[in-house]
mmCIF file of C-alpha atoms and ligand atoms in Angstrom:
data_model
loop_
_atom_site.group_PDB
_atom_site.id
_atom_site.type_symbol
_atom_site.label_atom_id
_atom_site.label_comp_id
_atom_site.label_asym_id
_atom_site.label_seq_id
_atom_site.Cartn_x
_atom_site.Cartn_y
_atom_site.Cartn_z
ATOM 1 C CA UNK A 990 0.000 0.000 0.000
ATOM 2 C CA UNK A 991 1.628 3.419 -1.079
ATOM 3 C CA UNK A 992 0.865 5.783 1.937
ATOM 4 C CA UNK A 993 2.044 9.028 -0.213
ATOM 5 C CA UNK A 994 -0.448 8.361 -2.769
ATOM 6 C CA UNK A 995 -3.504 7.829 -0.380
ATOM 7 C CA UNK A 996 -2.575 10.736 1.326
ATOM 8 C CA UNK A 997 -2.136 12.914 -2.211
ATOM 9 C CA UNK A 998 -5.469 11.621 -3.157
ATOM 10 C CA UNK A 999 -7.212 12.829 0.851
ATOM 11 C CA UNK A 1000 -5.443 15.973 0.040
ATOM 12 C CA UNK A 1001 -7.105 16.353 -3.580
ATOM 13 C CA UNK A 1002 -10.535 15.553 -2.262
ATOM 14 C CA UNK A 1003 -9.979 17.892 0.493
ATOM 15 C CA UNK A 1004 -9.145 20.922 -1.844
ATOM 16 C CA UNK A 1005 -12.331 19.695 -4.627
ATOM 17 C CA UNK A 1006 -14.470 19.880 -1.550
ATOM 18 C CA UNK A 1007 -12.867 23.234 -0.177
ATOM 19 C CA UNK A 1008 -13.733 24.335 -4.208
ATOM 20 C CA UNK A 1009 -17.232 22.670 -3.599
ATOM 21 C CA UNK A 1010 -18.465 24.950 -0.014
ATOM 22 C CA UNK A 1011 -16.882 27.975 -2.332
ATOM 23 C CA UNK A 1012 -18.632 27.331 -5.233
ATOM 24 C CA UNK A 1013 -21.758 26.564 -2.852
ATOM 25 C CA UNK A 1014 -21.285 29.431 -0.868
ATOM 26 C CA UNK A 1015 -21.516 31.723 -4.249
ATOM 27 C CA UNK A 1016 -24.615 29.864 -5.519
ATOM 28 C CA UNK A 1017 -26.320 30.582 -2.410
ATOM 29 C CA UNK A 1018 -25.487 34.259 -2.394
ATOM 30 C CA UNK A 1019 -26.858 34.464 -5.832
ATOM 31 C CA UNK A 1020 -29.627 32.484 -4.928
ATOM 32 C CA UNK A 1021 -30.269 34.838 -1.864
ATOM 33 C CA UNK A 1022 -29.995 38.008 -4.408
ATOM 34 C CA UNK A 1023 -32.737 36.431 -7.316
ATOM 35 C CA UNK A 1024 -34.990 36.016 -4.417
ATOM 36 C CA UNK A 1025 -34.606 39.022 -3.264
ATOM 37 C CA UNK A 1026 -35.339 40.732 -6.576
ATOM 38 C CA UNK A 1027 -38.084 38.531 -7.557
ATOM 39 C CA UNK A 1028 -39.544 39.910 -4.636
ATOM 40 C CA UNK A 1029 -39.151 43.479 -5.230
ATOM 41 C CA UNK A 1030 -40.319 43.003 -8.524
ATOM 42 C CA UNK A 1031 -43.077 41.510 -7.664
ATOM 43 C CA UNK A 1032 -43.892 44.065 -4.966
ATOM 44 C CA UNK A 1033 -43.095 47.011 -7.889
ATOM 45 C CA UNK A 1034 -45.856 44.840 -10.125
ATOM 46 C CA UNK A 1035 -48.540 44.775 -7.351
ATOM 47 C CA UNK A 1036 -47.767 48.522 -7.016
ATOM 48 C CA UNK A 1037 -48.038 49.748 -10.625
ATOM 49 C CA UNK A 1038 -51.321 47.117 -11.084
ATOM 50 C CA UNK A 1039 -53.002 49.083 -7.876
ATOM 51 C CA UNK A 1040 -51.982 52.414 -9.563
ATOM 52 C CA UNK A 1041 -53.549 51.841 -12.751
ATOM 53 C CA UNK A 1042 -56.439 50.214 -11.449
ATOM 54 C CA UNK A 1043 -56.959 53.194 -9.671
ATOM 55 C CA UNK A 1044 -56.373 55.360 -12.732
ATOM 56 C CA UNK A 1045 -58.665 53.524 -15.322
ATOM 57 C CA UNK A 1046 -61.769 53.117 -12.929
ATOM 58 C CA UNK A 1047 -64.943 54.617 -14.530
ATOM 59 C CA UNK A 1048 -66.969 56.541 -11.721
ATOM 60 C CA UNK A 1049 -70.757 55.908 -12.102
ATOM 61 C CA UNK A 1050 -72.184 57.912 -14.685
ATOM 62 C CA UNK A 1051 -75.848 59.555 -14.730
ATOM 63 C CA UNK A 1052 -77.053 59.643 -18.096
ATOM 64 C CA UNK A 1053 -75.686 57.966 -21.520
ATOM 65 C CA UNK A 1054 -74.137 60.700 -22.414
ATOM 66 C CA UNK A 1055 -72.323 61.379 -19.312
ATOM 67 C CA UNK A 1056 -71.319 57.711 -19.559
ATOM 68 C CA UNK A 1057 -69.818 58.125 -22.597
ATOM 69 C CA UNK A 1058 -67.929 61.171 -21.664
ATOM 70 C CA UNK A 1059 -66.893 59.627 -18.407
ATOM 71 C CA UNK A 1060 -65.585 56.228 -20.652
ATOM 72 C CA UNK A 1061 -64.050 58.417 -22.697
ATOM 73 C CA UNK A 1062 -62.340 60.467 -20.749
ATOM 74 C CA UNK A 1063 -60.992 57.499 -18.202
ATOM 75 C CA UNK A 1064 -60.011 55.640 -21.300
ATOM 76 C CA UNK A 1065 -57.983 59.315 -22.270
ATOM 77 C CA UNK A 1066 -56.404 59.483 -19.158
ATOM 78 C CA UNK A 1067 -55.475 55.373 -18.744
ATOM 79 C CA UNK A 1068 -53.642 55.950 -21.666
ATOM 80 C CA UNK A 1069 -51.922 59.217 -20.864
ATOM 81 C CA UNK A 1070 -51.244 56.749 -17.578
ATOM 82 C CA UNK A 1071 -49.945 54.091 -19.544
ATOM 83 C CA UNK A 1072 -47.428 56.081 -21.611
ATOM 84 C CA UNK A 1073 -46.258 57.913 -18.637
ATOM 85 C CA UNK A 1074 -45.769 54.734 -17.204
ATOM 86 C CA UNK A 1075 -43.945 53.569 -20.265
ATOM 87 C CA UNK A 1076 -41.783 56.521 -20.229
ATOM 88 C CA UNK A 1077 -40.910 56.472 -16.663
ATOM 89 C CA UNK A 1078 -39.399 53.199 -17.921
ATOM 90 C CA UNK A 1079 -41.463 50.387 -17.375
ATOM 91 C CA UNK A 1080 -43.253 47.597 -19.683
ATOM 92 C CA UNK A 1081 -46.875 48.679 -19.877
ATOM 93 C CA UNK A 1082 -47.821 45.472 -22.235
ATOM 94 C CA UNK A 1083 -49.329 42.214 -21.244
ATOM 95 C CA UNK A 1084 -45.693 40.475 -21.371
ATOM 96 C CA UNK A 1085 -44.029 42.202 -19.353
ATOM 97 C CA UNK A 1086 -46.235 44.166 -17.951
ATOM 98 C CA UNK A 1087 -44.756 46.250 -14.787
ATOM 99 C CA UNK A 1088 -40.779 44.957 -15.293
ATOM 100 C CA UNK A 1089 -38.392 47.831 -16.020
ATOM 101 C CA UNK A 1090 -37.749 49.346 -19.618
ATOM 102 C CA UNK A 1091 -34.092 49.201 -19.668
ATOM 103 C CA UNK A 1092 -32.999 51.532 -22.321
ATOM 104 C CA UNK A 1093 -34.714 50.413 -25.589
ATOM 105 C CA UNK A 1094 -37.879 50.675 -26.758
ATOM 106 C CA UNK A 1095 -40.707 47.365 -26.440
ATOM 107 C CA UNK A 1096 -42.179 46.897 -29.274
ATOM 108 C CA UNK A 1097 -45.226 44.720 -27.320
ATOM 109 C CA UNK A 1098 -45.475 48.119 -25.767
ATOM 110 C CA UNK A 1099 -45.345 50.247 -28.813
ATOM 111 C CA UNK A 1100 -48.492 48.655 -30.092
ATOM 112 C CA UNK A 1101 -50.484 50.789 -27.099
ATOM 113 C CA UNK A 1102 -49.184 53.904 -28.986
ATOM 114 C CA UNK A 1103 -50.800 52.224 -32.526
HETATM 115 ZN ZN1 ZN B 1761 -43.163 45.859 -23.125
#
């Protein structure tokens, strides 16, 4: 039995292990940050669905013609919504409705504009 090369193969497995908890220890970090942004994200999407919820409502109207005004106008203004929404950078279509912009320009999004 060759006692140097049990003891260089303990040592290996010791240092792949040592690599192992590292590489573990990154993962869980990472892990630990995705959660944490799903979870803002998720709070920021609850948020901006409340808001525009808010926004679009349609108060009761009183005649027909006042409804149609009224639909009119909260149709008007859930679109000036939208697009400020848009251009405060975030997705205002049904994809990715809520997420942040980035820089370019959605083009799921762009259809609201026609
Ligand atoms: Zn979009």
């Amino acid at each position: 039995m060759n006692k140097k090369k049990i003891l260089d193969r303990f040592s290996n497995l010791e240092n792949q292990f040592q690599d192992l908890q590292q590489d573990f220890s990154l993962l869980k970090t990472d892990l630990v940050q995705l959660v944490e942004e799903n979870h803002q994200l998720a709070h920021e999407n609850h948020h901006l669905r409340q808001r525009l919820d808010d926004l679009t409502e349609v108060h009761e109207p009183k005649s027909k013609e006042q409804e149609q005004a009224v639909k009119k106008a909260a149709v008007g203004e859930g679109y000036d919504n939208l697009a400020r929404i848009y251009e405060e950078g975030f997705h205002i279509c049904h994809v990715y409705f809520g997420t942040p912009r980035e820089e370019e320009d959605c083009i799921f999004c762009l259809k609201f504009f026609g």
